[in-house]
Structure formats: structure tokens, C-alpha cells
Amino acid sequence: MTQPFDERGKELRELFFETTQELLQTLNDDSLKLEQSPGNQEIVRSIRRTVHTIKGDAAAAGFRELSELAHTLEDALTLESVSKSVSLAEIGFAAADVFGAMISAYQTEGALPETAVVKALVQKLTSEPNKASQATTKESVPGRAELTWTEYETLSAETLRAEGKKVFHIVAHIDPLCAMPIAARQLVTNAIASFAQILGVRPESGASVEVRRIDLLVATSQSDKLLISRCEIPTVIKAVECVDFGGPGQKNTPAAQGAAPEPAHHDVSERHVVAPQAPKHDAARSTTSDTLLRVDSERIDNVLNLVGELIIGKSMLQQVGQEFGARFPKDPLRARLSDAMAFQARVLNDLQRSVMKIRMVPVEQLFRRFPRIVRDTAQRCGKEVILELSGQDTDLDKVLLDAIAEPLAHIVRNAISHGIESAAQRTTAGKPATGKLMLNAYHQANQLIVEVSDDGSGVDAEKVKVKAVKVGVISAAESERMTQQEIVDLVFRPGFSTADEVTEVSGRGVGLDVVREVLHRLKGTVELETDRGTGTKFRLRLPLTLAIIKALLFRIESRLYAIPLNTVAEIARARESDLHRVDTWEVLQLRGEVLPLMRLGETPAEDTKHSQKKIFVLVINFGGRKWGLIVDALESEEELVIKALDDQTIATDLVSGASILGDGRVVLIMNLGAVVGRFTTSARDGVPAGLFHGRTAQNMTEARQ
């Protein structure tokens, strides 16, 4: 059943918003390349093709202002423009920014941004006469006015012809008595869209002139007779012509009303094409795009949720199987049940991995944004910076990729404004005048590591300490007890900044604390390594997925909790008498290393009975340090499906989610970032340990009831 027009329009706009982001990124990439290679005509043509695509897509989606602005820019981007005084790269950057702002305004139904900057640059670009005819290909058809196809349309036609497709120029004459000539264009394109690839349409969408003839340039594997029959719409189209489009230098013979065309010779060796050949990878890209399927992320999330429910069901079956085996150890059905559950587990694991891979995208999609960010930030700061990227093929969950985009951008800007010195300072220090910023991504165990490093001045711990005491972040007494790393980590405190003055880029004290907060919310961490005078490295650690994790289950005061298994370095056994107190910290000496401990339950009484009580200590790697978590008993290792908890269910940041076990029990998943942060703050303030005391689990139980 055909969808209502407004519903189709909504889907078209959503597709436009999605695909245009990639086009804007391509526009930024090409502008950066053109800035490095001024006068490169192939890059200019690529920019023109991108702008042309944005123009057409915007017109199809009904965004007239964007389409008209792109049309104006496309006309100005002729090959002769390269030699002009105006920087085409600057126009590309300005256009990408304005186009992006207009798209955001369309999405939010807000006011459109000012476009005067782009129009002024275009006006300056076109102030000198130029021969735009060299950038286009004209097709002369007998008995018809001369028609011009753009360079991009001609290139597309040539590429598809080389792939074996037939290319036709279709002319549909609108019936003079047609009551809806404006809709005729859409009706004709819809009629042949399923049989042919439409490369160009005249007049273009949004044209204000009265339409009485429609010209289409199409590529297809079907015959011209089929195309003509499809275009013959009663009461709308009066006559149809179909011409074999031979490209420049070829004679085009009309095939009116289905008449067979005269034989046309398509010897490539005899054809002289003014327009350059399309890049070799375009055909491969076109073939690959045919195999791609755009799916809304919400649908994938729904499938993943169902996989999670299946995993819970698998745990339930395993629990039943164990109880059945214990009750009927000699029953012959026991072995068959075990085999069936093992088979189900293997298939379910494969299904889970497959769905996870659907959600995964290469980090390159994130890294591609940063050359432009680095360029703009370096210019504003008056510095020279080059960017090196590595690990772009590393895969990451799309949800995580979108979530860390802004925190990573802030770290990059921070590295340029705070870390990398000016050219004069670097030369004085014996460094190259141009600073270096590196982005790297790689997998480590079940985590993704993203590193941002620079070869700048590093973090001055003494300056951080003095500033922290001055603004009241810490006291002078506390600063004397803190280690070098603890002092450096103060840059993550809310409202703290080492900048001497507020600029457009930095100095407001808002940023790194938000970065850490976002990473903690994503069950990840951010670490800072610095070497004075050599450079700084930020290391972001993220789980490969947010939905399903391998977890270690344990008990504290009879309550069941879990933490991600990849955070546990080892499990140690100890007695209460082995623990010691240093200031406000409980510590354990483990193989010559002093391990700070976190106790989430009640502190036992100091008597002989309790001093001999055996405990487990989970040695955890978190935030670049090792911590010990005291637990009463270990339960098991499980694959848990994380269920988010709202504020009405549980009112604490110490728990990041919950899961349901096979026997129906609820296990709370600890937020290690919040736990470590709370213990660090409590120890510094002299507050006694013991964060949970069973209250969190009790609140959870009451909420579920």
C-alpha cells in the first residue's frame, strides 16, 4: 500500500539529515586537501560534486533555502576559479559550517542562520569573468533547444556506461490540459525510478517557471521502449521521446513514441571526452553501496534487547538443568538436556556476536572530524599543529562513538590551547616549530582504548597545586600529602582550570570534569599521563558494548553485587587482622605493595573473633591505579544483560544498572567510578568508610515491591 505523501516526505527528510552529515564531512575533508594542494582541479571537482549532491538532496527534501545556496556555490566553482585571489578552501570551510547550521535549524525547526558570509565569498569569487562552459557538457538534440548537463552528471553517465549500463536522455512533454504540471515532474521520476538510475533532471526541483517539458538523464539495463511506456501517464504526459545519450561528440537520434532508435556506435577509443575520467574507486564504491542497507539504530537496539532476554532465558534453562541433574543424576534425559543446552548456548553466543558487529562502526567515522577541529583551533590559538591518526579501522559501538565525540573534541582543543606551545616557545626549547597531536585507537581485552597525546609542555604539577589551593579546591595541608599523580588529576575537578586568561577556546573551568563524568556514565575511565616539557597523553578506556558484559558476582552483607570482569586484576584472600589503617585509609600489604582498600559494608568490631574473619579482596584496575574492594563472599562469573535504572527505582550514583539471574534474583552492577570517587573524597574529608551498609539493595527491593 502506498504511504501518504507527508509520511514519505518525513522519511525523505530523515534520510537527508542522515546522509548529508557524510557529505558535509567530505566537504571538510576536500577543503583540507585543497588547502594543502591549492589549484588541484580534481579536488575542486570533488567539492563541486559534493555541493551538487547537497543541492539536489535538499531540493528533494523541500529545503529550498539550502538548495538555492548550494546551487549558487556550485555555479561559482568552475575550474578557472582556482587561479583567483579567493581561497576555495576557505569557501569550502565556510559552506560546510553554514550548511551544517542550516541543517540543524531544519531539524529543530529553528531560525535559519545568516548566509551572508558564503554569499560574499561567492560574489568575490565570481567578480571576474570566467568560462563556465568548460565545466559543463552540452547535448544538442535535433528539433529541440540546446540542453546543458553538468560535469558531474556527464561523469556519472560515462562511469555507468563503462559498467555496461545503457544511458538515455528522456524528454516527457506535459499535456497542455494537465491540471497539475508542477506534480508531473515527481510523477515521472517516480514512474521510472524503479527501472533506472536518475542522473539528472531538468528543470530542477523548486523551479519557479511553468513546466511544460521534463528532461531526464537516466542509466538502466532496461530497453527504451519500457522507459517510454512507464513515462506515458494518462492526462499528464502527452508525448515521450527517448534518446541514446552518447556523451560529447556523439550523435543522438530521437526515438519518439517508442520508435526504435537508429544504430549508434559507442567505440570508446574513438570518443573524445572533455570531462576527466571518474576516479577508479568510484565504480567499486557504487557496487559496494548497492550491498549497504541503512537501518535505524533503534531497530538494532530492539534486536539486541531480545538477544539479552534470550541470554536471561539461557541462564534460567541452565539453572533448571543443574537442578534436574542434581535430582535425577542417572536419568538418561540428563545428557540429552545438557547437549541441547550446550547447542543453544553456542548458537546464542554466535547470534550475540553478530548483532554486536551490526552495531559496530570503525573509529574512522569519529576521527574524520578532527582534522578540521585541529586546523580551526590552531588558527585561533596562533599555533602550528599537525595531526597524526592511527587505528582508524578499530571498531566501536555506534552509541559509544556518538557519546565520546564531544569529550574527545574538548580534549583535543585542550591539548592545542594548553599543551602545545607557540612556534617561538618550541624553537627556544629546541623543538620543531610545528607541534604534533596524535589520535590512536586500539582494542585491549574487552575494552577500546582511545589515546590523545601531544608533544607539548606537559602539565606543570606545581602550578596545578598552587592554583588548586588558591581557588579552594584543596587545602594547603592536603596538597602536601598528595602524590604527583593525584595533583595532576585535579584538572578533572569541576570548575578548575590552569588557564591564566579566559579565551574563546579555554579557561572557563568547564570541560575535563564533564569528560570524566561522561566516561563514568559510559562505564569507562579517563587517565592522564604527563611528562613536564615532553608532552601529555589522555587515555580513554571504554567497554566494547554497553548492553551485555562478563561480570564477577560477589556478596557484601548478604547482598548480591557485580562488577565488570575485565576490571578485576586478581582475587586475594586475607584476614581482618592483615588490614592496617593509614590516616583515613584501610590498606593491605600485597606482595610488597600497599593497596588502598574500599569497604562497602560495616566495619567489624575490634576483637579476636572478628580479627580472624576471612575476607576476599578484589584487586581492581581503575583510573590508572590499583584498588582493593573488600567483599564477604564470591558468587560466580556470569554474562549479565544490563538493565538501566531510573531515579524512581534507585536514588544513588553508586549503582549503574541491574540484571536478572537465571533463578530470578536481581543483581546490582556497581558504578566503580562513583565508588572510587566517593571513597577518595570521604578519605580526604576524614569521613568513615562504609558506603552501602546494605541500604542500596534494600532501596532496590522496596522499589521493586
XYZ file of C-alpha atoms in Angstrom:
705
model
C 0.000 0.000 0.000
C 1.339 3.441 -0.939
C 2.233 5.605 2.028
C 0.677 9.052 2.364
C 2.765 11.779 0.771
C 3.519 13.521 4.080
C 4.807 10.241 5.532
C 7.068 9.724 2.532
C 8.273 13.306 2.904
C 9.115 12.707 6.553
C 11.158 9.617 5.701
C 12.898 11.518 2.906
C 13.873 14.340 5.271
C 15.179 11.886 7.867
C 17.269 10.186 5.196
C 18.513 13.593 4.076
C 19.614 14.531 7.599
C 21.467 11.229 7.895
C 23.243 11.220 4.539
C 24.121 14.920 4.495
C 26.369 14.568 7.536
C 28.635 12.359 5.460
C 28.538 14.886 2.601
C 29.497 17.723 4.965
C 32.369 15.643 6.281
C 33.514 15.017 2.694
C 33.304 18.754 2.023
C 35.501 19.428 5.054
C 37.980 16.718 4.023
C 38.274 18.029 0.467
C 38.677 21.613 1.703
C 41.545 20.495 3.941
C 43.163 18.721 0.985
C 42.715 21.795 -1.207
C 44.321 23.959 1.461
C 47.378 21.705 1.284
C 47.298 21.463 -2.543
C 45.932 24.778 -3.901
C 44.965 24.584 -7.538
C 44.313 20.832 -7.594
C 41.489 20.626 -10.111
C 40.455 17.101 -9.159
C 39.779 18.239 -5.579
C 37.819 21.228 -6.876
C 35.697 18.899 -8.994
C 35.115 16.688 -5.954
C 33.937 19.699 -3.931
C 31.625 20.712 -6.782
C 30.133 17.212 -6.961
C 29.522 17.232 -3.204
C 27.811 20.637 -3.346
C 25.752 19.439 -6.320
C 24.579 16.394 -4.358
C 23.647 18.532 -1.358
C 21.737 20.855 -3.688
C 19.724 18.048 -5.243
C 19.044 16.241 -1.959
C 17.960 19.468 -0.263
C 15.597 20.257 -3.132
C 14.095 16.757 -2.986
C 13.563 17.116 0.782
C 11.884 20.505 0.305
C 14.638 22.665 1.854
C 14.592 25.454 -0.736
C 16.968 27.892 1.001
C 19.743 25.323 1.324
C 19.236 24.113 -2.247
C 19.433 27.646 -3.648
C 22.581 28.496 -1.675
C 24.255 25.260 -2.807
C 23.178 25.984 -6.376
C 24.805 29.432 -6.211
C 28.023 27.950 -4.861
C 28.041 25.146 -7.431
C 27.805 27.630 -10.315
C 30.745 29.588 -8.904
C 33.026 26.568 -8.555
C 34.387 26.491 -12.092
C 37.838 25.236 -12.981
C 39.082 28.781 -13.719
C 38.239 29.861 -10.177
C 41.343 28.125 -8.825
C 43.590 30.918 -10.023
C 41.559 33.645 -8.370
C 42.502 35.550 -5.238
C 39.783 33.960 -3.141
C 40.764 30.734 -1.359
C 38.451 27.948 -2.457
C 39.389 26.071 0.708
C 38.056 28.951 2.821
C 34.835 28.914 0.797
C 34.568 25.169 1.357
C 35.016 25.555 5.125
C 32.514 28.423 5.293
C 29.998 26.488 3.198
C 30.353 23.379 5.368
C 29.708 25.444 8.514
C 26.715 27.299 7.076
C 25.238 24.171 5.506
C 25.595 22.359 8.833
C 23.939 25.208 10.723
C 21.067 25.288 8.217
C 20.546 21.537 8.533
C 20.482 21.833 12.333
C 17.905 24.621 12.015
C 15.774 22.443 9.752
C 15.985 19.570 12.236
C 14.982 21.709 15.209
C 12.575 23.887 13.209
C 14.530 26.910 14.385
C 15.566 30.124 12.663
C 17.909 29.727 9.704
C 21.440 31.095 10.169
C 22.871 34.072 8.306
C 24.309 33.070 4.900
C 25.928 36.402 4.029
C 29.469 35.069 4.612
C 29.165 32.372 1.947
C 27.354 34.694 -0.465
C 30.051 37.362 -0.074
C 32.805 34.829 -0.788
C 30.920 33.542 -3.812
C 30.387 37.102 -5.040
C 34.106 37.788 -4.747
C 34.875 34.522 -6.473
C 32.643 35.342 -9.435
C 33.603 39.010 -9.711
C 35.896 38.229 -12.654
C 34.514 36.772 -15.882
C 35.081 33.050 -16.352
C 34.145 30.453 -18.901
C 31.732 28.195 -17.162
C 31.094 26.363 -20.383
C 34.305 24.358 -19.945
C 32.910 22.802 -16.798
C 29.758 21.546 -18.480
C 28.830 19.309 -21.388
C 26.183 20.422 -23.886
C 23.959 17.968 -25.682
C 22.334 19.038 -28.926
C 19.178 17.153 -29.856
C 17.617 17.665 -33.314
C 14.496 19.813 -33.287
C 14.994 20.795 -29.657
C 16.568 23.658 -27.726
C 20.144 23.114 -26.589
C 20.353 21.455 -23.146
C 23.295 21.527 -20.733
C 24.194 18.633 -18.420
C 26.671 19.348 -15.638
C 30.144 17.881 -15.484
C 29.126 15.632 -12.584
C 26.116 14.258 -14.474
C 28.246 13.569 -17.548
C 30.902 11.840 -15.441
C 28.257 9.650 -13.839
C 26.876 8.738 -17.256
C 30.327 7.812 -18.558
C 31.108 5.697 -15.493
C 27.842 3.758 -15.679
C 28.214 3.262 -19.444
C 31.650 1.749 -18.785
C 29.965 -0.657 -16.363
C 27.670 -1.852 -19.151
C 24.586 0.240 -18.434
C 22.538 1.999 -21.147
C 22.306 5.779 -20.787
C 19.259 7.595 -22.196
C 18.035 11.172 -22.425
C 14.257 11.087 -21.875
C 12.009 14.007 -22.806
C 8.472 13.966 -21.416
C 6.088 16.599 -22.876
C 3.383 17.614 -20.418
C -0.212 17.649 -21.652
C -1.375 21.275 -22.115
C -4.625 20.351 -20.358
C -2.815 18.841 -17.359
C -4.216 20.344 -14.168
C -1.063 19.679 -12.100
C 2.034 20.399 -14.215
C 4.171 21.012 -11.122
C 3.469 17.491 -9.815
C 4.217 15.971 -13.232
C 7.954 16.041 -12.572
C 7.577 13.981 -9.416
C 5.162 11.562 -11.096
C 7.539 10.897 -13.994
C 10.592 10.392 -11.773
C 8.615 8.033 -9.527
C 7.438 6.073 -12.574
C 10.939 5.214 -13.786
C 12.906 5.258 -10.524
C 12.454 1.513 -10.020
C 13.739 0.741 -13.544
C 16.524 3.277 -13.971
C 19.049 5.332 -12.040
C 18.218 9.016 -12.487
C 21.411 11.035 -13.061
C 19.883 14.421 -13.845
C 16.520 16.172 -14.185
C 15.566 19.444 -15.901
C 14.002 21.661 -14.767
C 15.419 21.146 -11.294
C 13.238 20.772 -8.236
C 11.867 24.063 -6.935
C 11.989 25.842 -10.306
C 9.555 28.748 -10.368
C 8.970 28.705 -14.147
C 5.970 26.934 -15.619
C 6.987 23.390 -16.519
C 5.876 22.049 -19.913
C 8.719 19.651 -20.645
C 10.770 17.355 -18.439
C 14.270 16.186 -19.408
C 15.840 13.239 -17.598
C 19.283 11.668 -17.920
C 18.997 8.029 -16.786
C 21.098 4.855 -16.696
C 19.426 1.450 -16.894
C 19.681 -2.127 -18.088
C 16.130 -1.981 -19.496
C 15.029 -1.073 -23.013
C 13.990 2.381 -24.172
C 10.519 1.039 -25.001
C 9.925 0.110 -21.353
C 11.026 3.553 -20.165
C 8.728 5.261 -22.688
C 5.762 3.136 -21.644
C 6.341 3.941 -17.988
C 6.501 7.672 -18.650
C 3.227 7.738 -20.619
C 0.952 8.825 -17.782
C -2.635 9.491 -18.966
C -3.886 13.121 -18.678
C -0.393 14.164 -17.505
C 2.153 13.323 -20.228
C 1.217 13.929 -23.884
C 4.340 12.583 -25.654
C 7.642 10.922 -24.714
C 10.979 10.839 -26.529
C 13.944 8.637 -25.624
C 17.416 9.449 -26.984
C 20.506 7.304 -26.604
C 22.933 9.571 -24.740
C 26.301 9.009 -26.343
C 28.150 11.698 -24.461
C 30.223 14.509 -26.028
C 30.912 14.153 -29.729
C 28.188 11.527 -30.309
C 25.129 11.929 -32.488
C 21.853 11.466 -30.635
C 18.927 10.080 -32.595
C 15.431 10.584 -31.148
C 13.150 7.621 -30.626
C 9.752 9.283 -30.388
C 6.713 7.390 -29.146
C 8.574 4.134 -28.867
C 10.167 4.122 -32.345
C 13.346 2.090 -32.489
C 16.475 4.267 -32.442
C 18.978 4.208 -35.249
C 22.112 2.170 -34.520
C 24.645 4.198 -32.564
C 28.334 3.303 -32.389
C 29.859 3.502 -28.902
C 33.525 2.848 -29.659
C 35.304 4.216 -26.589
C 38.594 4.560 -28.466
C 37.021 6.999 -30.944
C 35.228 9.104 -28.329
C 36.842 12.361 -27.189
C 35.641 13.309 -23.732
C 36.278 16.835 -22.469
C 35.414 15.974 -18.873
C 38.064 13.925 -16.974
C 37.525 10.275 -16.217
C 35.927 9.400 -12.879
C 38.279 8.068 -10.201
C 38.855 4.344 -10.409
C 37.397 3.694 -6.990
C 34.031 5.262 -7.851
C 32.775 2.122 -9.596
C 33.810 -0.047 -6.678
C 32.165 2.355 -4.284
C 28.961 2.284 -6.344
C 28.970 -1.517 -6.330
C 29.582 -1.595 -2.581
C 26.782 0.891 -1.914
C 24.338 -1.496 -3.575
C 25.008 -4.009 -0.804
C 24.594 -1.495 2.018
C 21.347 -1.299 3.967
C 20.508 1.677 6.159
C 18.756 0.549 9.316
C 17.563 2.755 12.138
C 19.686 2.198 15.246
C 16.528 1.778 17.329
C 15.678 -1.379 15.403
C 19.123 -2.818 16.095
C 18.727 -1.925 19.774
C 15.408 -3.777 19.841
C 17.076 -6.870 18.392
C 19.866 -6.559 20.948
C 17.326 -6.304 23.761
C 15.684 -9.505 22.538
C 19.099 -11.197 22.461
C 19.539 -10.046 26.047
C 16.244 -11.625 27.022
C 17.344 -14.856 25.323
C 20.537 -14.816 27.404
C 18.433 -14.483 30.561
C 16.349 -17.398 29.296
C 19.540 -19.398 28.710
C 20.582 -18.776 32.323
C 17.180 -19.951 33.514
C 17.438 -23.163 31.478
C 20.932 -23.803 32.795
C 19.673 -23.340 36.336
C 16.822 -25.799 35.702
C 19.266 -28.235 34.064
C 21.544 -28.162 37.097
C 18.629 -28.779 39.460
C 17.354 -31.619 37.241
C 20.812 -33.215 37.165
C 21.148 -32.988 40.920
C 17.695 -34.519 41.499
C 17.922 -37.234 38.814
C 21.622 -37.961 38.311
C 21.017 -41.259 36.456
C 18.138 -40.180 34.259
C 19.034 -40.654 30.526
C 17.333 -37.349 29.701
C 20.037 -35.543 31.665
C 22.669 -35.995 28.938
C 20.246 -35.073 26.137
C 19.170 -31.949 28.020
C 22.801 -30.980 28.587
C 23.636 -31.402 24.880
C 20.606 -29.364 23.818
C 21.503 -26.516 26.179
C 25.144 -26.556 25.022
C 23.993 -26.285 21.400
C 21.624 -23.463 22.286
C 24.404 -21.636 24.115
C 26.740 -21.852 21.090
C 24.080 -20.555 18.690
C 23.087 -17.799 21.095
C 26.708 -16.693 21.513
C 27.090 -16.522 17.715
C 23.853 -14.533 17.474
C 25.036 -12.132 20.143
C 28.377 -11.540 18.407
C 26.622 -10.997 15.063
C 24.239 -8.408 16.497
C 27.134 -6.696 18.280
C 29.013 -6.432 14.985
C 25.998 -4.756 13.380
C 26.246 -2.003 15.988
C 29.996 -1.632 15.496
C 31.434 1.071 13.249
C 35.077 1.980 12.572
C 36.557 4.728 14.722
C 37.462 6.433 11.444
C 33.940 7.874 11.423
C 34.857 9.737 14.601
C 38.460 10.600 13.720
C 37.459 12.177 10.398
C 36.011 15.147 12.276
C 39.274 16.143 13.915
C 41.494 17.461 11.084
C 39.086 20.385 10.731
C 38.834 20.873 14.512
C 42.634 20.866 14.851
C 43.035 23.326 11.963
C 40.480 25.822 13.309
C 41.685 25.615 16.924
C 45.330 26.013 15.940
C 44.495 29.087 13.861
C 42.553 30.684 16.721
C 45.435 29.984 19.110
C 48.069 31.202 16.638
C 49.917 27.878 16.677
C 51.193 25.415 14.109
C 49.914 21.881 14.708
C 49.861 18.712 12.625
C 47.553 15.777 13.365
C 48.526 12.116 13.076
C 45.842 9.410 13.100
C 46.226 5.684 13.687
C 43.907 2.800 14.452
C 41.057 4.153 12.323
C 39.920 0.609 11.482
C 39.251 -0.193 15.148
C 35.559 -0.960 15.708
C 33.400 0.645 18.378
C 29.740 0.548 19.318
C 27.952 3.371 17.463
C 26.260 4.505 20.686
C 29.628 4.902 22.404
C 31.155 6.581 19.365
C 28.489 9.293 19.356
C 28.739 9.713 23.136
C 32.506 10.341 23.250
C 32.653 12.673 20.228
C 32.267 15.880 22.241
C 34.507 14.833 25.195
C 37.233 13.835 22.748
C 36.868 17.133 20.882
C 37.323 19.011 24.158
C 40.490 17.060 24.974
C 41.871 17.858 21.510
C 41.127 21.575 21.873
C 42.588 21.500 25.375
C 45.789 19.878 24.084
C 46.238 22.630 21.497
C 45.366 25.584 23.742
C 47.108 24.373 26.943
C 49.634 21.746 25.931
C 51.317 22.651 22.641
C 53.486 25.741 22.811
C 53.719 28.549 20.276
C 56.238 28.241 17.449
C 58.612 30.689 19.173
C 58.455 28.843 22.508
C 59.027 25.486 20.827
C 62.022 26.799 18.899
C 63.511 28.200 22.113
C 63.019 24.805 23.796
C 64.783 23.039 20.919
C 61.612 21.523 19.483
C 60.275 21.697 15.920
C 58.197 24.833 15.392
C 55.186 22.716 14.435
C 53.542 20.822 17.271
C 52.284 17.272 16.912
C 48.952 15.891 18.073
C 48.247 12.159 17.825
C 44.967 10.239 17.939
C 45.161 6.474 18.317
C 42.596 3.726 18.930
C 43.056 0.034 19.667
C 41.456 -2.900 21.451
C 42.788 -4.219 24.743
C 40.996 -7.238 26.241
C 37.307 -6.272 26.304
C 37.957 -2.559 26.136
C 38.522 0.083 23.494
C 41.401 2.446 24.185
C 41.422 5.915 22.613
C 44.572 7.963 23.216
C 45.113 11.676 22.630
C 48.762 12.643 23.003
C 50.785 15.746 22.225
C 54.450 16.745 22.301
C 53.790 19.955 24.198
C 54.952 21.316 27.530
C 53.106 18.803 29.706
C 51.157 19.559 32.869
C 53.004 21.597 35.496
C 52.052 19.798 38.731
C 53.365 22.618 40.890
C 51.268 25.175 39.013
C 48.223 22.925 39.371
C 48.807 22.582 43.124
C 49.219 26.314 43.666
C 46.121 27.130 41.613
C 44.067 24.409 43.358
C 44.941 25.789 46.791
C 44.280 29.350 45.622
C 40.756 28.635 44.348
C 39.925 26.390 47.313
C 39.744 23.047 45.527
C 42.083 21.591 48.159
C 43.690 22.903 51.329
C 47.388 23.581 51.730
C 47.673 20.678 54.160
C 46.011 18.298 51.710
C 48.308 19.420 48.905
C 51.360 18.360 50.906
C 50.024 14.818 51.381
C 49.046 14.271 47.749
C 51.147 12.344 45.262
C 52.262 13.824 41.946
C 49.571 11.897 40.045
C 46.838 12.958 42.478
C 47.827 16.593 41.970
C 47.754 16.247 38.185
C 44.329 14.581 38.390
C 42.957 17.765 39.980
C 42.451 19.095 36.432
C 39.368 16.845 36.329
C 37.768 18.697 39.270
C 34.645 20.770 38.425
C 35.370 24.444 37.825
C 39.140 24.031 37.824
C 41.325 25.493 35.072
C 45.030 26.315 34.856
C 44.495 28.891 32.102
C 45.715 32.370 33.047
C 43.002 34.059 30.994
C 39.629 33.196 29.527
C 39.672 32.777 25.745
C 37.295 31.502 23.100
C 38.945 28.085 23.365
C 39.592 27.562 27.081
C 39.893 28.983 30.554
C 36.310 28.765 31.785
C 36.858 25.749 34.045
C 34.237 23.706 32.202
C 35.364 20.647 30.337
C 37.609 17.974 31.794
C 35.246 17.325 34.692
C 32.476 16.754 32.138
C 34.800 14.455 30.185
C 35.313 12.261 33.245
C 31.609 12.345 34.080
C 30.667 11.204 30.559
C 33.240 8.393 30.659
C 31.967 7.201 34.043
C 28.411 7.232 32.726
C 29.581 5.009 29.870
C 31.266 2.614 32.342
C 34.639 3.861 31.166
C 37.562 5.830 32.576
C 39.896 8.616 31.530
C 43.549 8.650 32.580
C 46.139 11.383 32.329
C 49.859 10.813 31.856
C 52.211 13.757 31.594
C 55.924 14.437 31.443
C 56.972 18.017 32.079
C 58.451 19.506 28.922
C 57.811 16.386 26.826
C 54.064 16.054 26.421
C 50.738 14.784 27.730
C 48.623 11.741 26.988
C 44.924 11.272 27.737
C 43.794 7.654 27.649
C 40.081 6.884 27.384
C 39.016 3.340 28.275
C 35.604 2.194 27.090
C 33.722 -1.117 27.173
C 33.145 -2.639 23.758
C 29.419 -2.795 24.470
C 27.029 -1.289 26.965
C 24.361 -3.972 26.777
C 25.959 -7.284 27.793
C 29.038 -7.755 29.994
C 31.047 -10.524 31.618
C 30.779 -9.870 35.329
C 32.065 -11.154 38.654
C 29.304 -11.626 41.252
C 30.002 -11.269 44.975
C 28.238 -10.650 48.274
C 28.513 -7.824 50.749
C 26.395 -8.220 53.899
C 24.273 -10.889 52.149
C 23.508 -8.541 49.246
C 24.446 -9.524 45.690
C 26.536 -7.163 43.530
C 28.584 -7.368 40.326
C 31.420 -5.529 38.600
C 32.800 -5.961 35.062
C 35.188 -8.886 34.982
C 37.765 -7.020 32.902
C 38.360 -4.565 35.759
C 39.447 -7.346 38.181
C 43.213 -7.924 38.088
C 43.265 -10.651 40.762
C 41.459 -12.010 43.831
C 43.316 -12.170 47.157
C 42.411 -13.925 50.430
C 43.127 -12.186 53.738
C 42.038 -11.894 57.362
C 40.779 -8.796 59.095
C 43.970 -8.801 61.170
C 46.018 -8.358 57.951
C 44.462 -4.972 57.334
C 46.023 -1.751 58.615
C 44.927 1.851 58.784
C 46.991 4.737 57.403
C 45.342 8.081 58.131
C 41.750 7.528 56.990
C 42.549 4.634 54.621
C 42.403 0.926 55.253
C 45.326 -0.693 53.412
C 46.661 -4.187 52.706
C 50.285 -5.023 52.017
C 50.147 -7.296 48.983
C 53.499 -8.648 47.698
C 55.353 -5.576 48.903
C 52.783 -3.140 47.503
C 50.486 -1.051 49.692
C 46.945 -1.450 48.368
C 44.270 1.111 49.417
C 41.052 -0.679 50.351
C 37.394 0.181 49.898
C 34.956 -1.349 52.373
C 31.317 -1.082 51.356
C 29.867 -2.770 54.429
C 30.044 -2.187 58.171
C 33.489 -2.096 59.780
C 33.711 -5.130 62.144
C 34.297 -4.773 65.857
C 37.914 -4.859 67.042
C 38.017 -8.192 68.918
C 39.793 -11.515 68.498
C 36.786 -13.210 66.908
C 36.377 -10.680 64.125
C 40.124 -10.187 63.569
C 40.398 -13.803 62.359
C 37.464 -13.486 59.954
C 38.439 -14.402 56.380
C 37.646 -11.936 53.628
C 38.153 -11.632 49.889
C 39.898 -8.626 48.347
C 39.182 -7.891 44.689
C 42.203 -6.116 43.210
C 40.757 -3.655 40.689
C 42.484 -1.627 37.972
C 40.727 1.696 37.760
C 41.869 5.161 36.760
C 45.458 4.025 36.266
C 45.711 2.780 39.861
C 45.051 -0.409 41.808
C 42.371 -0.544 44.460
C 41.199 -3.278 46.779
C 37.486 -3.977 47.196
C 36.604 -5.926 50.358
C 33.801 -8.466 49.839
C 32.362 -11.134 52.125
C 31.954 -13.960 49.597
C 32.359 -14.712 45.899
C 29.333 -15.953 43.980
C 30.205 -16.734 40.335
C 31.123 -15.375 36.933
C 28.098 -14.590 34.772
C 27.171 -12.985 31.476
C 24.840 -10.194 32.503
C 22.368 -8.166 30.484
C 22.492 -4.608 31.817
C 19.146 -3.043 32.585
C 19.129 0.710 33.133
C 17.630 2.029 36.366
C 15.744 5.301 36.645
C 15.763 7.632 39.641
C 12.442 6.246 40.890
C 13.943 2.761 41.138
C 17.172 3.659 42.892
C 18.455 7.012 44.074
C 22.239 6.554 44.138
C 25.012 7.011 41.601
C 26.952 4.109 43.133
C 24.922 1.637 41.080
C 24.954 1.889 37.286
C 22.397 -0.796 36.462
C 20.916 -4.152 37.368
C 20.464 -7.597 35.883
C 18.290 -10.652 36.418
C 19.878 -14.038 37.003
C 18.560 -17.360 35.782
C 16.925 -18.121 39.135
C 15.124 -14.766 39.170
C 17.450 -12.971 41.576
C 18.318 -9.322 40.953
C 21.995 -8.316 40.975
C 23.118 -4.693 41.180
C 26.013 -3.585 38.981
C 28.366 -1.228 40.769
C 29.495 2.036 39.232
C 33.191 1.743 40.057
C 33.903 5.320 39.007
C 31.407 6.697 41.520
C 32.559 4.286 44.249
C 36.237 5.223 43.846
C 35.362 8.922 43.674
C 33.210 8.720 46.816
C 35.894 6.867 48.769
C 38.615 9.278 47.691
C 36.522 12.270 48.750
C 35.485 10.622 52.038
C 39.058 9.703 52.928
C 40.271 13.217 52.184
C 37.479 14.713 54.301
C 38.071 12.220 57.133
C 34.619 10.615 56.797
C 34.425 6.976 57.984
C 34.248 4.294 55.290
C 31.187 2.196 54.523
C 29.088 3.451 51.670
C 26.397 0.835 51.224
C 25.686 -0.899 54.533
C 23.022 -2.829 52.607
C 20.845 0.279 52.107
C 21.191 0.332 48.333
C 19.956 -3.226 47.946
C 17.176 -2.541 50.451
C 16.029 0.516 48.482
C 16.105 -1.580 45.313
C 13.955 -4.262 46.899
C 11.444 -1.731 48.218
C 11.175 -0.037 44.800
C 10.510 -3.352 43.051
C 7.768 -4.167 45.522
